[in-house]
Amino acid sequence: MIRPRRNRKSPAVRALVRETTLSVSDFIYPLFVHDKELDEPIDSMPGCTRWSVNGLVKEAGEAYSLGIQAVVLFPAIAESIKTPDAKECANDDGLVPRTIRALKEAYPELCVITDVALDPYNSDGHDGIVRKNGEALEILNDKTVETLCQQALCHAKAGADMVSPSDMMDGRVEAIRETLDLNDYDQVSIMAYTAKYASAFYGPFRGALESEPKSGDKKTYQMDPANSREAIRETLLDEEEGADIIMVKPAGPYLDIISEVRNTTTLPVAAYQVSGEYLMIKAACKDGWLDEKAIILESLTGIKRAGAGIILTYFAKQAAQWLAE
Ligand code: PBG
């Protein structure tokens, strides 16, 4: 008789036949920063913090000592600095460049990744520059890409190791690559949000940054959750445009996309376990309804098993602690 259970009979045998292993080096830790002295808990994401620059450096240091080698920065920008052209995004003395410099000074080996998109800086709350025709909004693709290039260059100048365009404008990976290369930043990598869906799972994140669109939605640039062939199309394009890493976002509800993208490209594949996924797990575990440690590690293992070798997760630090036990 064929007995598959023999391969499950003991911890040692299970460890031998295990196909997927989570490792602390898989994680990218997303961190929020604001231009205030105090660290502030984020109401919409219990357990997460909007850090001061100093607080963020300390948190990144703790993560680094647990083996987390990469962080990605998300700024909360004061409403008074936001403009329709989002020009603060390329200010060399802005919050993000200052944070990059502080991080690189404290932890030169840490891989510092930045988000490239206009929504934190744009008074319209969109990832691109908005043209209004009465009630109708148009998100201007090529004009936005020009600004994204300036933003990416500003991050590179401040010392970012990697820039990560999350805006979903067409042609931005190629344009950013060209801008970086022309300015002698050919070693700055691009992690592209390749298949980023117009997802309701981003709600708590927008609460964290107060970056909710003032009107309209993001469906003319982010992908329709119903589509998977389109993710292949975006993957082939980003590969051709020079992306170093391809990302799928969200992660948990899009495991099929991760798997298809994994089978399409030879590039490394990342997946972003987003704020709504984080919040659902936090909420379900708050009163002990689910076992937090088991659920978090299982959700991350599932994302890795689907094909993501890199996982952006708000649980990075906690998971790193558990993996070290
Ligand atoms: C915006 C951006 C978003 C996230 C990362 N970058 C939100 C959005 O597209 O509206 C979401 C991350 C999360 O929900 O954890 N450029």
Short mmCIF file of C-alpha atoms and ligand atoms in Angstrom, two decimals:
data_model
loop_
_atom_site.label_atom_id
_atom_site.label_comp_id
_atom_site.label_asym_id
_atom_site.label_seq_id
_atom_site.Cartn_x
_atom_site.Cartn_y
_atom_site.Cartn_z
CA MET A 1 0.00 0.00 0.00
CA ILE A 2 1.18 3.51 -0.73
CA ARG A 3 1.31 5.42 2.56
CA PRO A 4 1.93 9.19 2.20
CA ARG A 5 1.67 9.45 5.99
CA ARG A 6 5.16 7.91 6.38
CA ASN A 7 6.57 11.25 5.28
CA ARG A 8 4.70 12.94 8.10
CA LYS A 9 5.52 10.52 10.88
CA SER A 10 7.93 12.60 12.96
CA PRO A 11 9.22 16.15 13.23
CA ALA A 12 12.55 15.02 11.79
CA VAL A 13 10.99 13.38 8.73
CA ARG A 14 8.64 16.30 8.22
CA ALA A 15 11.61 18.65 8.34
CA LEU A 16 13.44 16.54 5.75
CA VAL A 17 10.58 16.57 3.27
CA ARG A 18 9.47 20.15 3.87
CA GLU A 19 9.24 22.05 0.58
CA THR A 20 9.02 25.60 1.87
CA THR A 21 10.99 27.20 4.67
CA LEU A 22 10.49 30.74 5.88
CA SER A 23 13.64 32.63 6.62
CA VAL A 24 14.24 36.03 8.15
CA SER A 25 16.11 37.01 4.99
CA ASP A 26 12.83 36.73 3.05
CA PHE A 27 11.34 39.72 4.81
CA ILE A 28 11.11 43.40 3.97
CA TYR A 29 9.83 45.43 6.90
CA PRO A 30 7.55 48.37 5.95
CA LEU A 31 7.98 51.37 8.26
CA PHE A 32 5.97 54.58 8.56
CA VAL A 33 7.66 57.87 9.31
CA HIS A 34 6.38 61.34 10.10
CA ASP A 35 7.96 64.73 10.71
CA LYS A 36 7.29 64.87 14.44
CA GLU A 37 9.36 64.27 17.53
CA LEU A 38 7.08 61.66 19.00
CA ASP A 39 6.32 58.14 17.86
CA GLU A 40 2.58 57.71 17.44
CA PRO A 41 0.48 54.53 17.43
CA ILE A 42 -1.54 54.07 14.23
CA ASP A 43 -5.23 53.69 15.06
CA SER A 44 -6.11 51.90 11.84
CA MET A 45 -3.24 49.42 12.27
CA PRO A 46 -2.98 48.38 15.93
CA GLY A 47 0.58 47.41 16.76
CA CYS A 48 2.07 49.67 14.06
CA THR A 49 3.65 53.05 14.65
CA ARG A 50 4.22 56.29 12.81
CA TRP A 51 7.85 56.80 13.82
CA SER A 52 9.86 59.95 14.24
CA VAL A 53 13.07 59.76 12.21
CA ASN A 54 14.99 58.80 15.37
CA GLY A 55 12.34 56.29 16.39
CA LEU A 56 12.42 54.71 12.95
CA VAL A 57 16.19 54.35 13.02
CA LYS A 58 15.92 52.63 16.39
CA GLU A 59 13.17 50.30 15.18
CA ALA A 60 15.12 49.45 12.02
CA GLY A 61 18.13 48.73 14.21
CA GLU A 62 16.15 46.30 16.33
CA ALA A 63 14.84 44.62 13.21
CA TYR A 64 18.34 44.47 11.77
CA SER A 65 19.69 42.81 14.88
CA LEU A 66 17.00 40.15 14.42
CA GLY A 67 18.31 39.52 10.89
CA ILE A 68 15.92 41.68 8.87
CA GLN A 69 18.08 43.17 6.16
CA ALA A 70 15.63 45.39 4.30
CA VAL A 71 13.10 48.07 5.18
CA VAL A 72 10.74 50.06 2.98
CA LEU A 73 9.76 53.59 3.98
CA PHE A 74 6.33 55.21 3.84
CA PRO A 75 6.06 58.88 4.81
CA ALA A 76 3.07 60.61 6.38
CA ILE A 77 3.28 64.13 5.01
CA ALA A 78 1.60 67.12 6.66
CA GLU A 79 -1.52 68.23 4.79
CA SER A 80 -0.10 71.78 4.53
CA ILE A 81 2.81 70.55 2.36
CA LYS A 82 0.62 68.62 -0.09
CA THR A 83 0.08 70.21 -3.51
CA PRO A 84 -1.60 69.18 -6.78
CA ASP A 85 1.83 68.67 -8.39
CA ALA A 86 3.18 66.77 -5.35
CA LYS A 87 6.50 68.56 -5.74
CA GLU A 88 7.55 67.86 -2.13
CA CYS A 89 8.22 64.27 -3.26
CA ALA A 90 11.53 65.33 -4.83
CA ASN A 91 12.68 67.72 -2.10
CA ASP A 92 16.24 66.75 -1.15
CA ASP A 93 15.61 67.98 2.41
CA GLY A 94 12.24 66.25 2.64
CA LEU A 95 11.27 63.67 5.23
CA VAL A 96 12.20 60.59 3.18
CA PRO A 97 15.70 61.74 2.13
CA ARG A 98 16.41 62.74 5.73
CA THR A 99 15.25 59.34 6.94
CA ILE A 100 17.36 57.53 4.33
CA ARG A 101 20.46 59.46 5.37
CA ALA A 102 19.85 58.78 9.07
CA LEU A 103 19.34 55.07 8.39
CA LYS A 104 22.40 54.73 6.18
CA GLU A 105 24.52 56.53 8.73
CA ALA A 106 23.41 54.23 11.54
CA TYR A 107 23.25 50.99 9.52
CA PRO A 108 25.24 51.26 6.30
CA GLU A 109 24.61 47.60 5.45
CA LEU A 110 20.83 47.78 5.81
CA CYS A 111 19.02 47.72 2.46
CA VAL A 112 16.92 50.87 2.39
CA ILE A 113 14.02 50.77 -0.04
CA THR A 114 11.72 53.70 -0.78
CA ASP A 115 8.21 53.96 -2.08
CA VAL A 116 7.92 55.89 -5.32
CA ALA A 117 4.41 57.27 -5.77
CA LEU A 118 2.80 60.64 -5.34
CA ASP A 119 -0.12 59.87 -3.02
CA PRO A 120 1.52 60.97 0.25
CA TYR A 121 2.39 64.34 -1.34
CA ASN A 122 -0.54 64.94 -3.62
CA SER A 123 -3.35 67.15 -2.34
CA ASP A 124 -5.75 65.02 -4.40
CA GLY A 125 -4.62 61.83 -2.65
CA HIS A 126 -3.89 60.02 -5.90
CA ASP A 127 -0.71 58.23 -6.96
CA GLY A 128 -0.56 60.44 -10.03
CA ILE A 129 -1.18 64.04 -11.00
CA VAL A 130 -4.86 64.76 -11.43
CA ARG A 131 -6.61 66.79 -14.12
CA LYS A 132 -10.21 67.61 -13.31
CA ASN A 133 -12.84 67.91 -16.01
CA GLY A 134 -15.86 68.89 -13.96
CA GLU A 135 -16.65 65.83 -11.84
CA ALA A 136 -14.44 63.55 -13.91
CA LEU A 137 -10.84 62.93 -12.88
CA GLU A 138 -8.04 62.10 -15.22
CA ILE A 139 -4.78 60.76 -13.82
CA LEU A 140 -2.09 62.11 -16.14
CA ASN A 141 0.28 59.26 -16.94
CA ASP A 142 3.28 60.84 -18.62
CA LYS A 143 3.34 63.96 -16.49
CA THR A 144 3.24 61.76 -13.40
CA VAL A 145 6.10 59.62 -14.69
CA GLU A 146 8.30 62.72 -15.03
CA THR A 147 7.68 63.54 -11.37
CA LEU A 148 8.25 59.93 -10.29
CA CYS A 149 11.65 60.04 -12.00
CA GLN A 150 12.57 63.13 -9.97
CA GLN A 151 11.35 61.42 -6.80
CA ALA A 152 13.38 58.28 -7.52
CA LEU A 153 16.47 60.36 -8.28
CA CYS A 154 16.02 62.29 -5.03
CA HIS A 155 15.88 59.00 -3.08
CA ALA A 156 18.94 57.65 -4.91
CA LYS A 157 20.90 60.82 -4.12
CA ALA A 158 20.03 60.43 -0.44
CA GLY A 159 21.43 56.89 -0.49
CA ALA A 160 18.50 54.56 -1.15
CA ASP A 161 19.58 51.08 -2.24
CA MET A 162 16.36 50.39 -4.06
CA VAL A 163 13.35 52.38 -5.24
CA SER A 164 9.96 50.83 -5.46
CA PRO A 165 7.35 52.42 -7.74
CA SER A 166 3.88 51.63 -6.37
CA ASP A 167 1.97 54.03 -8.62
CA MET A 168 1.05 51.74 -11.55
CA MET A 169 1.63 54.38 -14.25
CA ASP A 170 2.59 52.97 -17.66
CA GLY A 171 6.23 53.13 -18.64
CA ARG A 172 7.52 54.28 -15.29
CA VAL A 173 10.00 51.48 -14.74
CA GLU A 174 11.79 52.23 -18.00
CA ALA A 175 11.76 55.99 -17.35
CA ILE A 176 13.06 55.63 -13.78
CA ARG A 177 15.77 53.22 -14.94
CA GLU A 178 16.90 55.70 -17.59
CA THR A 179 16.92 58.61 -15.15
CA LEU A 180 18.93 56.67 -12.58
CA ASP A 181 21.42 55.43 -15.17
CA LEU A 182 21.92 58.86 -16.72
CA ASN A 183 22.73 60.24 -13.27
CA ASP A 184 25.23 57.53 -12.38
CA TYR A 185 22.91 55.61 -10.11
CA ASP A 186 23.06 52.44 -12.18
CA GLN A 187 23.47 50.40 -8.99
CA VAL A 188 20.17 51.55 -7.48
CA SER A 189 17.67 48.74 -8.00
CA ILE A 190 14.00 48.90 -8.94
CA MET A 191 11.46 46.72 -7.19
CA ALA A 192 8.35 47.25 -9.31
CA TYR A 193 4.82 46.94 -8.00
CA THR A 194 4.03 45.03 -11.16
CA ALA A 195 0.64 43.53 -10.40
CA LYS A 196 -0.86 45.92 -7.92
CA TYR A 197 -4.61 45.49 -7.64
CA ALA A 198 -7.24 48.13 -6.88
CA SER A 199 -7.87 46.50 -3.53
CA ALA A 200 -10.03 47.28 -0.53
CA PHE A 201 -7.28 45.70 1.57
CA TYR A 202 -5.31 48.99 1.50
CA GLY A 203 -7.84 50.81 3.67
CA PRO A 204 -5.90 50.76 6.97
CA PHE A 205 -2.71 51.94 5.23
CA ARG A 206 -4.46 54.97 3.80
CA GLY A 207 -5.70 55.67 7.33
CA ALA A 208 -2.11 55.45 8.58
CA LEU A 209 -0.89 58.06 6.10
CA GLU A 210 -4.11 60.04 5.68
CA SER A 211 -3.60 59.47 1.97
CA GLU A 212 -7.13 58.48 0.99
CA PRO A 213 -8.07 59.88 -2.48
CA LYS A 214 -10.10 63.06 -2.01
CA SER A 215 -12.41 61.93 -4.79
CA GLY A 216 -12.67 59.07 -7.21
CA ASP A 217 -10.85 55.75 -6.86
CA LYS A 218 -7.66 54.15 -8.18
CA LYS A 219 -9.29 51.83 -10.70
CA THR A 220 -7.90 53.57 -13.80
CA TYR A 221 -4.36 52.71 -12.78
CA GLN A 222 -4.43 49.82 -10.29
CA MET A 223 -5.52 46.45 -11.67
CA ASP A 224 -8.96 44.90 -11.62
CA PRO A 225 -9.04 42.15 -8.94
CA ALA A 226 -10.83 39.93 -11.46
CA ASN A 227 -7.86 39.75 -13.83
CA SER A 228 -4.90 37.39 -13.93
CA ARG A 229 -3.72 37.38 -17.58
CA GLU A 230 -3.20 41.11 -17.22
CA ALA A 231 -0.69 40.39 -14.43
CA ILE A 232 1.35 38.36 -16.91
CA ARG A 233 1.26 41.26 -19.35
CA GLU A 234 2.48 43.67 -16.67
CA THR A 235 5.21 41.22 -15.63
CA LEU A 236 6.57 40.91 -19.17
CA LEU A 237 6.54 44.69 -19.53
CA ASP A 238 8.30 45.42 -16.24
CA GLU A 239 10.90 42.79 -17.04
CA GLU A 240 11.55 44.42 -20.41
CA GLU A 241 11.62 47.89 -18.85
CA GLY A 242 14.41 46.85 -16.49
CA ALA A 243 12.81 45.93 -13.16
CA ASP A 244 15.06 43.97 -10.81
CA ILE A 245 12.26 42.52 -8.69
CA ILE A 246 8.62 41.93 -9.63
CA MET A 247 5.95 42.44 -6.97
CA VAL A 248 2.39 41.22 -6.51
CA LYS A 249 0.10 43.07 -4.11
CA PRO A 250 -1.92 42.20 -2.03
CA ALA A 251 -0.52 38.75 -1.23
CA GLY A 252 -2.93 36.41 0.59
CA PRO A 253 -6.00 36.85 -1.65
CA TYR A 254 -3.76 36.77 -4.78
CA LEU A 255 -1.74 33.57 -4.30
CA ASP A 256 -2.72 32.37 -7.77
CA ILE A 257 -1.23 35.55 -9.24
CA ILE A 258 2.00 35.08 -7.29
CA SER A 259 2.22 31.56 -8.64
CA GLU A 260 1.55 32.58 -12.25
CA VAL A 261 4.02 35.45 -12.07
CA ARG A 262 6.60 33.09 -10.55
CA ASN A 263 6.17 30.79 -13.54
CA THR A 264 6.40 33.68 -16.01
CA THR A 265 9.60 35.46 -15.03
CA THR A 266 13.11 34.50 -14.02
CA LEU A 267 13.32 37.64 -11.86
CA PRO A 268 12.87 37.46 -8.10
CA VAL A 269 9.20 37.72 -7.10
CA ALA A 270 8.01 39.67 -4.06
CA ALA A 271 4.57 39.84 -2.50
CA TYR A 272 3.14 42.45 -0.16
CA GLN A 273 1.00 41.25 2.73
CA VAL A 274 -0.87 44.53 2.96
CA SER A 275 -2.46 46.49 5.78
CA GLY A 276 -5.91 44.87 5.45
CA GLU A 277 -4.40 41.40 5.63
CA TYR A 278 -2.45 42.51 8.69
CA LEU A 279 -5.54 43.99 10.30
CA MET A 280 -7.72 40.93 9.69
CA ILE A 281 -5.18 38.71 11.42
CA LYS A 282 -4.71 41.17 14.27
CA ALA A 283 -8.47 41.47 14.79
CA ALA A 284 -9.06 37.73 14.70
CA CYS A 285 -6.28 37.10 17.21
CA LYS A 286 -7.03 39.98 19.56
CA ASP A 287 -9.38 38.04 21.82
CA GLY A 288 -7.70 34.74 21.16
CA TRP A 289 -10.15 33.65 18.46
CA LEU A 290 -7.19 32.50 16.40
CA ASP A 291 -3.68 31.57 17.50
CA GLU A 292 -1.62 34.59 16.44
CA LYS A 293 1.78 32.97 16.06
CA ALA A 294 0.45 29.98 14.14
CA ILE A 295 -1.73 32.12 11.87
CA ILE A 296 1.00 34.61 11.02
CA LEU A 297 3.60 31.96 10.24
CA GLU A 298 1.08 29.96 8.20
CA SER A 299 -0.02 33.01 6.21
CA LEU A 300 3.62 33.87 5.41
CA THR A 301 4.44 30.27 4.53
CA GLY A 302 1.49 30.21 2.13
CA ILE A 303 2.75 33.35 0.39
CA LYS A 304 6.22 31.88 0.05
CA ARG A 305 4.90 28.49 -1.13
CA ALA A 306 2.91 30.25 -3.84
CA GLY A 307 6.19 31.56 -5.25
CA ALA A 308 7.20 34.76 -3.48
CA GLY A 309 10.81 34.58 -2.31
CA ILE A 310 10.47 38.05 -0.81
CA ILE A 311 7.64 39.10 1.50
CA LEU A 312 6.80 42.63 2.60
CA THR A 313 5.02 42.23 5.90
CA TYR A 314 4.17 44.30 8.96
CA PHE A 315 4.77 41.08 10.92
CA ALA A 316 8.44 40.97 9.87
CA LYS A 317 9.87 41.74 13.28
CA GLN A 318 7.53 39.46 15.17
CA ALA A 319 8.04 36.62 12.70
CA ALA A 320 11.81 37.08 12.87
CA GLN A 321 11.63 36.68 16.65
CA TRP A 322 9.58 33.49 16.32
CA LEU A 323 11.86 32.03 13.65
CA ALA A 324 14.83 32.60 15.93
CA GLU A 325 13.27 30.66 18.85
C1 PBG B 1 0.29 53.92 -2.43
C2 PBG B 1 0.48 52.69 -1.64
C3 PBG B 1 -0.54 51.97 -1.03
C4 PBG B 1 0.03 50.92 -0.35
C5 PBG B 1 1.42 50.98 -0.56
N1 PBG B 1 1.67 52.09 -1.37
C6 PBG B 1 -1.99 52.27 -0.97
C7 PBG B 1 -2.72 52.52 -2.21
O1 PBG B 1 -2.30 52.16 -3.31
O2 PBG B 1 -3.77 53.13 -2.09
C8 PBG B 1 -0.74 49.93 0.44
C9 PBG B 1 0.01 49.16 1.47
C10 PBG B 1 -0.86 48.50 2.46
O3 PBG B 1 -2.11 48.52 2.40
O4 PBG B 1 -0.29 47.90 3.39
N2 PBG B 1 1.22 54.23 -3.37
#
